Amino acid sequence: MESTAPVAAWLVLGLALAGLAAAAVLLARTRPAGRPAQRTAAPAPAQASRWAQDDLPAFLEAPPGTPRPPVAAPPEPPLAGPDDDGDAGRAVAALAAAALALVAVLAGVALAAREDPAPAAAPPPVATAAPPPPAPAPAAPDLPLPPADPLPGERGAGLLAARSVPLGDGGVSARLALGGLVLERRAVGVSVGYPAVSVTAGESGAALAHLRLVTWNCLGSTAPEDPAAAGCAATGVEYADLPTPALGVTRDGDALRLTGRFPTYTRPTGTPPAYTGRVYDLSVTVARAGPPRDGEAPAEGALFLGTERADSLPDPLLSRFRPAG
């Protein structure tokens, strides 16, 4: 539409100028009908008859020696009045010329406005709110590694007992309560343990696992389901905390596999935690066992120590899986 506007304006201007020229020519050529160009004199009297040269007829009326009466001049013809039709035509032509001139002026103004438009003021910049920067991923915590082969009673144990790894947006946490397994075979009976494992694995890849191991001495060759009812003697509770990279973590969706050497320590009453000097090379699997509810789902898994295996207890309140978020 904008590209054809100057052409249309030029066309209107040309037509208006042509009409104006035609009206000017018409005004120049039009003369009012019935009005002579100038006042005309009275027509000359026709040639007198031959009696007019003979004074005999006038002799009787005016004998020689008597003054002749003045001859009345013929009346002068009246001037022709204005022609109403001619004046009306000239008035219409003048109005048409004025209208055409006005159209020409307006077309010229419109054309000038189209060809030389005034520069439009630039709109003020719209202030847009900058998107919030993405939340940085939580940095891996600085977790001290326990000694690979601690001495019995060595101090420094329990430093990671109350620590955990920030989960971020993609981390998980889980805990398992497991049945018993044989820790050591003796000449008379076996030492058995009933483990519980918890782990936090963050989005950054850092992870920290905690082990709680309730130990018993039993006369049998296997770990009974209820050691107290089987007559086993309680020997205390051992603990272990193992962070990455000493803790190996393999993640497959909602399943985790943990591997590592867990040095255990005890918490004697009235003294700081101290290492036992025992290290357990463990492998733990944990996975979600049902649909989540309130952000948490039942979990299942197993713990392996050499050829021994302890499966998770069927109580869903003791084994739980919680994804981040």
C-alpha atoms as a printed R data frame, in Angstrom:
    type eleno elety resid chain resno       x       y       z
1   ATOM     1    CA   MET     A     1   0.000   0.000   0.000
2   ATOM     2    CA   GLU     A     2   2.796   2.467   0.800
3   ATOM     3    CA   SER     A     3   4.579   1.912  -2.537
4   ATOM     4    CA   THR     A     4   1.485   2.827  -4.658
5   ATOM     5    CA   ALA     A     5   0.599   5.954  -2.665
6   ATOM     6    CA   PRO     A     6   3.171   8.299  -4.392
7   ATOM     7    CA   VAL     A     7   1.991   7.131  -7.861
8   ATOM     8    CA   ALA     A     8  -1.639   7.797  -6.979
9   ATOM     9    CA   ALA     A     9  -0.732  11.228  -5.610
10  ATOM    10    CA   TRP     A    10   1.157  12.128  -8.795
11  ATOM    11    CA   LEU     A    11  -1.833  10.973 -10.891
12  ATOM    12    CA   VAL     A    12  -4.264  13.114  -8.907
13  ATOM    13    CA   LEU     A    13  -1.918  16.097  -9.175
14  ATOM    14    CA   GLY     A    14  -1.632  15.684 -12.962
15  ATOM    15    CA   LEU     A    15  -5.381  15.435 -13.443
16  ATOM    16    CA   ALA     A    16  -5.931  18.489 -11.260
17  ATOM    17    CA   LEU     A    17  -3.400  20.571 -13.204
18  ATOM    18    CA   ALA     A    18  -4.932  19.454 -16.540
19  ATOM    19    CA   GLY     A    19  -8.404  20.445 -15.341
20  ATOM    20    CA   LEU     A    20  -7.059  23.786 -14.137
21  ATOM    21    CA   ALA     A    21  -5.508  24.488 -17.550
22  ATOM    22    CA   ALA     A    22  -8.744  23.555 -19.332
23  ATOM    23    CA   ALA     A    23 -10.737  25.865 -17.093
24  ATOM    24    CA   ALA     A    24  -8.306  28.717 -17.787
25  ATOM    25    CA   VAL     A    25  -8.664  28.230 -21.571
26  ATOM    26    CA   LEU     A    26 -12.440  28.157 -21.233
27  ATOM    27    CA   LEU     A    27 -12.444  31.425 -19.304
28  ATOM    28    CA   ALA     A    28 -10.254  33.058 -21.911
29  ATOM    29    CA   ARG     A    29 -12.476  32.081 -24.821
30  ATOM    30    CA   THR     A    30 -15.880  32.675 -23.315
31  ATOM    31    CA   ARG     A    31 -17.621  36.032 -24.160
32  ATOM    32    CA   PRO     A    32 -21.035  36.862 -22.897
33  ATOM    33    CA   ALA     A    33 -23.660  36.504 -25.598
34  ATOM    34    CA   GLY     A    34 -25.632  39.678 -26.639
35  ATOM    35    CA   ARG     A    35 -22.934  42.059 -25.172
36  ATOM    36    CA   PRO     A    36 -20.966  43.979 -27.869
37  ATOM    37    CA   ALA     A    37 -17.280  44.318 -27.372
38  ATOM    38    CA   GLN     A    38 -17.722  48.122 -27.234
39  ATOM    39    CA   ARG     A    39 -20.407  50.723 -27.524
40  ATOM    40    CA   THR     A    40 -21.551  50.999 -31.171
41  ATOM    41    CA   ALA     A    41 -22.616  54.239 -32.761
42  ATOM    42    CA   ALA     A    42 -26.033  54.694 -34.183
43  ATOM    43    CA   PRO     A    43 -26.297  53.279 -37.652
44  ATOM    44    CA   ALA     A    44 -25.906  55.851 -40.429
45  ATOM    45    CA   PRO     A    45 -29.171  56.805 -41.923
46  ATOM    46    CA   ALA     A    46 -29.936  55.123 -45.122
47  ATOM    47    CA   GLN     A    47 -29.341  57.146 -48.270
48  ATOM    48    CA   ALA     A    48 -32.142  59.666 -48.642
49  ATOM    49    CA   SER     A    49 -34.440  59.306 -51.457
50  ATOM    50    CA   ARG     A    50 -34.117  61.573 -54.338
51  ATOM    51    CA   TRP     A    51 -36.872  63.788 -52.862
52  ATOM    52    CA   ALA     A    52 -34.620  64.563 -50.007
53  ATOM    53    CA   GLN     A    53 -32.358  66.435 -52.447
54  ATOM    54    CA   ASP     A    54 -35.242  68.472 -53.677
55  ATOM    55    CA   ASP     A    55 -36.288  71.204 -51.351
56  ATOM    56    CA   LEU     A    56 -39.651  71.604 -52.907
57  ATOM    57    CA   PRO     A    57 -41.479  69.596 -50.307
58  ATOM    58    CA   ALA     A    58 -39.815  71.589 -47.561
59  ATOM    59    CA   PHE     A    59 -40.246  74.881 -49.379
60  ATOM    60    CA   LEU     A    60 -43.883  74.991 -48.509
61  ATOM    61    CA   GLU     A    61 -43.159  74.314 -44.854
62  ATOM    62    CA   ALA     A    62 -40.160  76.550 -44.610
63  ATOM    63    CA   PRO     A    63 -39.913  79.142 -47.367
64  ATOM    64    CA   PRO     A    64 -36.493  80.511 -48.054
65  ATOM    65    CA   GLY     A    65 -35.354  82.942 -45.484
66  ATOM    66    CA   THR     A    66 -37.096  81.194 -42.575
67  ATOM    67    CA   PRO     A    67 -35.095  79.060 -40.136
68  ATOM    68    CA   ARG     A    68 -35.544  75.360 -40.524
69  ATOM    69    CA   PRO     A    69 -36.568  73.272 -37.556
70  ATOM    70    CA   PRO     A    70 -33.702  71.198 -36.173
71  ATOM    71    CA   VAL     A    71 -33.694  67.716 -37.357
72  ATOM    72    CA   ALA     A    72 -33.996  65.344 -34.416
73  ATOM    73    CA   ALA     A    73 -31.149  62.909 -34.202
74  ATOM    74    CA   PRO     A    74 -32.169  59.293 -34.088
75  ATOM    75    CA   PRO     A    75 -32.172  57.903 -30.604
76  ATOM    76    CA   GLU     A    76 -29.014  56.103 -29.580
77  ATOM    77    CA   PRO     A    77 -29.611  52.421 -29.150
78  ATOM    78    CA   PRO     A    78 -29.362  51.282 -25.537
79  ATOM    79    CA   LEU     A    79 -26.367  49.334 -24.363
80  ATOM    80    CA   ALA     A    80 -26.916  45.623 -24.252
81  ATOM    81    CA   GLY     A    81 -27.478  44.295 -20.683
82  ATOM    82    CA   PRO     A    82 -25.458  41.492 -19.062
83  ATOM    83    CA   ASP     A    83 -26.108  37.983 -20.224
84  ATOM    84    CA   ASP     A    84 -27.216  35.929 -17.256
85  ATOM    85    CA   ASP     A    85 -26.351  32.587 -18.871
86  ATOM    86    CA   GLY     A    86 -22.843  33.743 -19.695
87  ATOM    87    CA   ASP     A    87 -22.205  35.043 -16.179
88  ATOM    88    CA   ALA     A    88 -23.484  31.770 -14.676
89  ATOM    89    CA   GLY     A    89 -21.159  29.750 -16.907
90  ATOM    90    CA   ARG     A    90 -18.204  31.911 -15.951
91  ATOM    91    CA   ALA     A    91 -19.059  31.528 -12.254
92  ATOM    92    CA   VAL     A    92 -19.265  27.721 -12.544
93  ATOM    93    CA   ALA     A    93 -15.963  27.635 -14.403
94  ATOM    94    CA   ALA     A    94 -14.313  29.811 -11.735
95  ATOM    95    CA   LEU     A    95 -15.604  27.536  -8.942
96  ATOM    96    CA   ALA     A    96 -14.379  24.469 -10.813
97  ATOM    97    CA   ALA     A    97 -10.963  26.082 -11.301
98  ATOM    98    CA   ALA     A    98 -10.762  26.930  -7.591
99  ATOM    99    CA   ALA     A    99 -11.759  23.375  -6.626
100 ATOM   100    CA   LEU     A   100  -9.175  21.913  -8.970
101 ATOM   101    CA   ALA     A   101  -6.525  24.225  -7.602
102 ATOM   102    CA   LEU     A   102  -7.402  23.125  -4.053
103 ATOM   103    CA   VAL     A   103  -7.210  19.462  -5.065
104 ATOM   104    CA   ALA     A   104  -3.841  20.105  -6.695
105 ATOM   105    CA   VAL     A   105  -2.508  21.787  -3.565
106 ATOM   106    CA   LEU     A   106  -3.746  18.980  -1.318
107 ATOM   107    CA   ALA     A   107  -2.299  16.332  -3.620
108 ATOM   108    CA   GLY     A   108   1.039  18.133  -3.630
109 ATOM   109    CA   VAL     A   109   1.073  18.328   0.159
110 ATOM   110    CA   ALA     A   110   0.226  14.624   0.458
111 ATOM   111    CA   LEU     A   111   2.917  13.750  -2.060
112 ATOM   112    CA   ALA     A   112   5.504  15.817  -0.223
113 ATOM   113    CA   ALA     A   113   4.532  14.158   3.046
114 ATOM   114    CA   ARG     A   114   4.903  10.711   1.442
115 ATOM   115    CA   GLU     A   115   8.220  11.414  -0.254
116 ATOM   116    CA   ASP     A   116   9.822  13.291   2.624
117 ATOM   117    CA   PRO     A   117   8.268  11.943   5.794
118 ATOM   118    CA   ALA     A   118   9.324  13.444   9.065
119 ATOM   119    CA   PRO     A   119  11.599  11.083  10.954
120 ATOM   120    CA   ALA     A   120   9.562   9.227  13.517
121 ATOM   121    CA   ALA     A   121  10.835   9.381  17.022
122 ATOM   122    CA   ALA     A   122  12.367   6.111  18.115
123 ATOM   123    CA   PRO     A   123  10.251   4.366  20.732
124 ATOM   124    CA   PRO     A   124  11.809   4.328  24.139
125 ATOM   125    CA   PRO     A   125  13.566   1.071  24.923
126 ATOM   126    CA   VAL     A   126  11.389  -1.334  26.799
127 ATOM   127    CA   ALA     A   127  13.002  -2.452  29.972
128 ATOM   128    CA   THR     A   128  12.852  -6.231  30.196
129 ATOM   129    CA   ALA     A   129  13.616  -8.052  33.343
130 ATOM   130    CA   ALA     A   130  16.722 -10.152  32.982
131 ATOM   131    CA   PRO     A   131  16.075 -13.841  33.612
132 ATOM   132    CA   PRO     A   132  17.389 -14.969  36.942
133 ATOM   133    CA   PRO     A   133  20.741 -16.703  36.664
134 ATOM   134    CA   PRO     A   134  20.572 -20.458  37.046
135 ATOM   135    CA   ALA     A   135  21.237 -21.682  40.515
136 ATOM   136    CA   PRO     A   136  24.793 -22.964  40.721
137 ATOM   137    CA   ALA     A   137  25.182 -26.640  41.413
138 ATOM   138    CA   PRO     A   138  26.195 -27.300  45.008
139 ATOM   139    CA   ALA     A   139  29.913 -27.784  45.296
140 ATOM   140    CA   ALA     A   140  31.227 -31.091  46.485
141 ATOM   141    CA   PRO     A   141  31.881 -30.898  50.234
142 ATOM   142    CA   ASP     A   142  35.388 -31.241  51.543
143 ATOM   143    CA   LEU     A   143  35.146 -34.580  53.332
144 ATOM   144    CA   PRO     A   144  38.201 -36.036  55.097
145 ATOM   145    CA   LEU     A   145  39.017 -39.631  54.220
146 ATOM   146    CA   PRO     A   146  39.322 -42.173  57.022
147 ATOM   147    CA   PRO     A   147  42.544 -44.157  57.241
148 ATOM   148    CA   ALA     A   148  42.654 -47.161  54.936
149 ATOM   149    CA   ASP     A   149  44.053 -49.406  57.702
150 ATOM   150    CA   PRO     A   150  43.382 -47.764  61.084
151 ATOM   151    CA   LEU     A   151  44.969 -49.007  64.272
152 ATOM   152    CA   PRO     A   152  42.751 -50.195  67.122
153 ATOM   153    CA   GLY     A   153  41.800 -47.233  69.300
154 ATOM   154    CA   GLU     A   154  43.146 -44.694  66.806
155 ATOM   155    CA   ARG     A   155  41.564 -41.299  67.255
156 ATOM   156    CA   GLY     A   156  39.886 -39.242  64.536
157 ATOM   157    CA   ALA     A   157  36.968 -41.620  64.113
158 ATOM   158    CA   GLY     A   158  33.453 -40.302  63.845
159 ATOM   159    CA   LEU     A   159  34.372 -37.012  62.137
160 ATOM   160    CA   LEU     A   160  31.806 -37.677  59.385
161 ATOM   161    CA   ALA     A   161  29.105 -39.226  61.560
162 ATOM   162    CA   ALA     A   162  26.809 -36.157  61.366
163 ATOM   163    CA   ARG     A   163  27.722 -35.087  57.828
164 ATOM   164    CA   SER     A   164  25.788 -35.507  54.578
165 ATOM   165    CA   VAL     A   165  26.173 -34.441  50.948
166 ATOM   166    CA   PRO     A   166  23.896 -31.700  49.458
167 ATOM   167    CA   LEU     A   167  21.583 -33.401  46.977
168 ATOM   168    CA   GLY     A   168  20.982 -30.509  44.543
169 ATOM   169    CA   ASP     A   169  18.414 -31.075  41.771
170 ATOM   170    CA   GLY     A   170  19.513 -34.573  40.761
171 ATOM   171    CA   GLY     A   171  20.716 -36.207  43.951
172 ATOM   172    CA   VAL     A   172  19.165 -39.062  45.938
173 ATOM   173    CA   SER     A   173  19.201 -40.344  49.468
174 ATOM   174    CA   ALA     A   174  18.374 -43.815  50.726
175 ATOM   175    CA   ARG     A   175  18.538 -46.050  53.766
176 ATOM   176    CA   LEU     A   176  18.356 -49.823  54.201
177 ATOM   177    CA   ALA     A   177  17.811 -52.069  57.214
178 ATOM   178    CA   LEU     A   178  19.153 -55.552  56.494
179 ATOM   179    CA   GLY     A   179  19.136 -59.027  57.977
180 ATOM   180    CA   GLY     A   180  22.104 -60.746  59.576
181 ATOM   181    CA   LEU     A   181  25.255 -62.164  57.990
182 ATOM   182    CA   VAL     A   182  28.374 -63.889  59.272
183 ATOM   183    CA   LEU     A   183  31.276 -61.516  59.878
184 ATOM   184    CA   GLU     A   184  33.855 -64.009  61.120
185 ATOM   185    CA   ARG     A   185  33.959 -67.734  61.783
186 ATOM   186    CA   ARG     A   186  35.621 -68.899  64.997
187 ATOM   187    CA   ALA     A   187  36.560 -72.206  66.513
188 ATOM   188    CA   VAL     A   188  33.378 -72.176  68.532
189 ATOM   189    CA   GLY     A   189  30.556 -70.402  66.787
190 ATOM   190    CA   VAL     A   190  30.495 -67.293  64.614
191 ATOM   191    CA   SER     A   191  30.526 -63.516  64.932
192 ATOM   192    CA   VAL     A   192  27.464 -62.106  63.154
193 ATOM   193    CA   GLY     A   193  26.323 -58.613  62.301
194 ATOM   194    CA   TYR     A   194  23.029 -56.921  61.486
195 ATOM   195    CA   PRO     A   195  23.798 -53.869  59.301
196 ATOM   196    CA   ALA     A   196  21.937 -50.699  58.446
197 ATOM   197    CA   VAL     A   197  23.226 -48.455  55.645
198 ATOM   198    CA   SER     A   198  22.353 -44.881  54.673
199 ATOM   199    CA   VAL     A   199  23.724 -42.822  51.787
200 ATOM   200    CA   THR     A   200  23.425 -39.325  50.331
201 ATOM   201    CA   ALA     A   201  24.552 -38.897  46.721
202 ATOM   202    CA   GLY     A   202  24.604 -35.334  45.390
203 ATOM   203    CA   GLU     A   203  24.198 -33.890  41.889
204 ATOM   204    CA   SER     A   204  27.910 -33.031  41.850
205 ATOM   205    CA   GLY     A   205  28.863 -36.735  42.102
206 ATOM   206    CA   ALA     A   206  29.961 -36.612  45.734
207 ATOM   207    CA   ALA     A   207  28.509 -39.206  48.065
208 ATOM   208    CA   LEU     A   208  28.808 -40.253  51.693
209 ATOM   209    CA   ALA     A   209  27.727 -43.592  53.176
210 ATOM   210    CA   HIS     A   210  27.181 -44.457  56.846
211 ATOM   211    CA   LEU     A   211  27.246 -47.985  58.248
212 ATOM   212    CA   ARG     A   212  25.799 -49.179  61.584
213 ATOM   213    CA   LEU     A   213  26.610 -52.768  62.455
214 ATOM   214    CA   VAL     A   214  25.146 -54.515  65.521
215 ATOM   215    CA   THR     A   215  27.390 -57.487  66.360
216 ATOM   216    CA   TRP     A   216  26.784 -60.753  68.221
217 ATOM   217    CA   ASN     A   217  28.653 -63.953  69.054
218 ATOM   218    CA   CYS     A   218  26.604 -67.042  68.349
219 ATOM   219    CA   LEU     A   219  27.303 -70.766  68.861
220 ATOM   220    CA   GLY     A   220  25.796 -71.758  65.561
221 ATOM   221    CA   SER     A   221  27.219 -71.490  62.029
222 ATOM   222    CA   THR     A   222  24.777 -68.961  60.626
223 ATOM   223    CA   ALA     A   223  23.275 -65.654  61.601
224 ATOM   224    CA   PRO     A   224  19.949 -66.317  63.296
225 ATOM   225    CA   GLU     A   225  16.943 -64.140  62.499
226 ATOM   226    CA   ASP     A   226  16.634 -63.168  66.173
227 ATOM   227    CA   PRO     A   227  20.035 -63.395  67.858
228 ATOM   228    CA   ALA     A   228  18.709 -62.621  71.322
229 ATOM   229    CA   ALA     A   229  16.171 -65.450  71.117
230 ATOM   230    CA   ALA     A   230  18.895 -67.776  69.755
231 ATOM   231    CA   GLY     A   231  21.063 -67.229  72.837
232 ATOM   232    CA   CYS     A   232  23.717 -65.107  71.123
233 ATOM   233    CA   ALA     A   233  25.843 -62.690  73.195
234 ATOM   234    CA   ALA     A   234  25.824 -59.036  72.179
235 ATOM   235    CA   THR     A   235  29.302 -57.626  71.515
236 ATOM   236    CA   GLY     A   236  28.496 -53.997  70.770
237 ATOM   237    CA   VAL     A   237  27.804 -51.714  67.838
238 ATOM   238    CA   GLU     A   238  30.349 -50.673  65.221
239 ATOM   239    CA   TYR     A   239  30.130 -47.646  62.952
240 ATOM   240    CA   ALA     A   240  31.790 -46.539  59.704
241 ATOM   241    CA   ASP     A   241  31.626 -43.452  57.479
242 ATOM   242    CA   LEU     A   242  33.037 -43.560  53.947
243 ATOM   243    CA   PRO     A   243  32.974 -40.622  51.458
244 ATOM   244    CA   THR     A   244  33.921 -40.457  47.799
245 ATOM   245    CA   PRO     A   245  36.354 -41.111  46.220
246 ATOM   246    CA   ALA     A   246  37.080 -43.965  48.650
247 ATOM   247    CA   LEU     A   247  33.389 -44.836  48.236
248 ATOM   248    CA   GLY     A   248  32.562 -46.005  44.732
249 ATOM   249    CA   VAL     A   249  29.059 -45.010  43.527
250 ATOM   250    CA   THR     A   250  27.356 -46.362  40.406
251 ATOM   251    CA   ARG     A   251  23.933 -44.925  39.615
252 ATOM   252    CA   ASP     A   252  21.370 -46.395  37.220
253 ATOM   253    CA   GLY     A   253  18.156 -44.349  37.342
254 ATOM   254    CA   ASP     A   254  16.628 -44.969  40.756
255 ATOM   255    CA   ALA     A   255  19.179 -47.631  41.671
256 ATOM   256    CA   LEU     A   256  22.556 -47.225  43.390
257 ATOM   257    CA   ARG     A   257  25.511 -49.510  43.926
258 ATOM   258    CA   LEU     A   258  28.041 -48.659  46.631
259 ATOM   259    CA   THR     A   259  31.436 -50.282  47.027
260 ATOM   260    CA   GLY     A   260  34.334 -49.596  49.386
261 ATOM   261    CA   ARG     A   261  36.399 -50.565  52.419
262 ATOM   262    CA   PHE     A   262  34.617 -49.436  55.573
263 ATOM   263    CA   PRO     A   263  36.891 -49.005  58.661
264 ATOM   264    CA   THR     A   264  34.717 -49.355  61.754
265 ATOM   265    CA   TYR     A   265  34.896 -47.554  65.079
266 ATOM   266    CA   THR     A   266  33.088 -47.774  68.384
267 ATOM   267    CA   ARG     A   267  31.662 -45.170  70.717
268 ATOM   268    CA   PRO     A   268  32.628 -46.246  74.222
269 ATOM   269    CA   THR     A   269  30.740 -44.532  76.983
270 ATOM   270    CA   GLY     A   270  32.626 -41.516  78.289
271 ATOM   271    CA   THR     A   271  35.409 -41.604  75.670
272 ATOM   272    CA   PRO     A   272  35.715 -40.303  72.091
273 ATOM   273    CA   PRO     A   273  35.033 -42.661  69.192
274 ATOM   274    CA   ALA     A   274  37.966 -44.973  68.415
275 ATOM   275    CA   TYR     A   275  38.696 -47.263  65.526
276 ATOM   276    CA   THR     A   276  38.394 -51.006  66.061
277 ATOM   277    CA   GLY     A   277  41.106 -51.866  63.570
278 ATOM   278    CA   ARG     A   278  38.613 -53.888  61.521
279 ATOM   279    CA   VAL     A   279  37.850 -53.001  57.899
280 ATOM   280    CA   TYR     A   280  34.955 -54.533  55.951
281 ATOM   281    CA   ASP     A   281  35.080 -54.650  52.162
282 ATOM   282    CA   LEU     A   282  31.377 -54.171  51.411
283 ATOM   283    CA   SER     A   283  29.158 -53.875  48.372
284 ATOM   284    CA   VAL     A   284  25.613 -52.507  48.743
285 ATOM   285    CA   THR     A   285  22.762 -52.227  46.244
286 ATOM   286    CA   VAL     A   286  19.680 -50.100  46.867
287 ATOM   287    CA   ALA     A   287  16.713 -49.283  44.623
288 ATOM   288    CA   ARG     A   288  13.198 -47.934  44.819
289 ATOM   289    CA   ALA     A   289  10.654 -50.680  45.552
290 ATOM   290    CA   GLY     A   290   7.343 -48.881  44.964
291 ATOM   291    CA   PRO     A   291   5.620 -45.683  43.868
292 ATOM   292    CA   PRO     A   292   6.657 -42.538  45.718
293 ATOM   293    CA   ARG     A   293   4.360 -40.894  48.228
294 ATOM   294    CA   ASP     A   294   5.067 -37.475  49.678
295 ATOM   295    CA   GLY     A   295   8.417 -37.527  47.854
296 ATOM   296    CA   GLU     A   296   9.557 -40.846  49.361
297 ATOM   297    CA   ALA     A   297   9.210 -44.478  48.281
298 ATOM   298    CA   PRO     A   298   9.941 -47.898  49.792
299 ATOM   299    CA   ALA     A   299  13.416 -49.256  49.095
300 ATOM   300    CA   GLU     A   300  14.981 -52.684  48.754
301 ATOM   301    CA   GLY     A   301  18.509 -53.952  48.382
302 ATOM   302    CA   ALA     A   302  21.252 -56.183  49.687
303 ATOM   303    CA   LEU     A   303  24.674 -56.032  51.329
304 ATOM   304    CA   PHE     A   304  27.532 -58.339  50.315
305 ATOM   305    CA   LEU     A   305  30.639 -59.238  52.337
306 ATOM   306    CA   GLY     A   306  32.698 -61.776  50.451
307 ATOM   307    CA   THR     A   307  30.366 -64.728  49.926
308 ATOM   308    CA   GLU     A   308  27.963 -63.575  52.611
309 ATOM   309    CA   ARG     A   309  24.761 -61.719  51.762
310 ATOM   310    CA   ALA     A   310  22.179 -59.826  53.836
311 ATOM   311    CA   ASP     A   311  18.890 -58.809  52.244
312 ATOM   312    CA   SER     A   312  16.804 -55.797  53.194
313 ATOM   313    CA   LEU     A   313  14.072 -56.357  55.751
314 ATOM   314    CA   PRO     A   314  10.476 -56.374  54.433
315 ATOM   315    CA   ASP     A   315   9.495 -53.450  56.649
316 ATOM   316    CA   PRO     A   316   8.930 -50.419  54.308
317 ATOM   317    CA   LEU     A   317   9.347 -48.011  57.226
318 ATOM   318    CA   LEU     A   318  12.954 -49.081  57.741
319 ATOM   319    CA   SER     A   319  14.082 -49.028  54.082
320 ATOM   320    CA   ARG     A   320  13.282 -45.809  52.198
321 ATOM   321    CA   PHE     A   321  14.341 -44.103  48.980
322 ATOM   322    CA   ARG     A   322  14.023 -40.323  48.431
323 ATOM   323    CA   PRO     A   323  14.943 -38.595  45.181
324 ATOM   324    CA   ALA     A   324  15.934 -34.934  45.271
325 ATOM   325    CA   GLY     A   325  13.203 -32.287  44.968
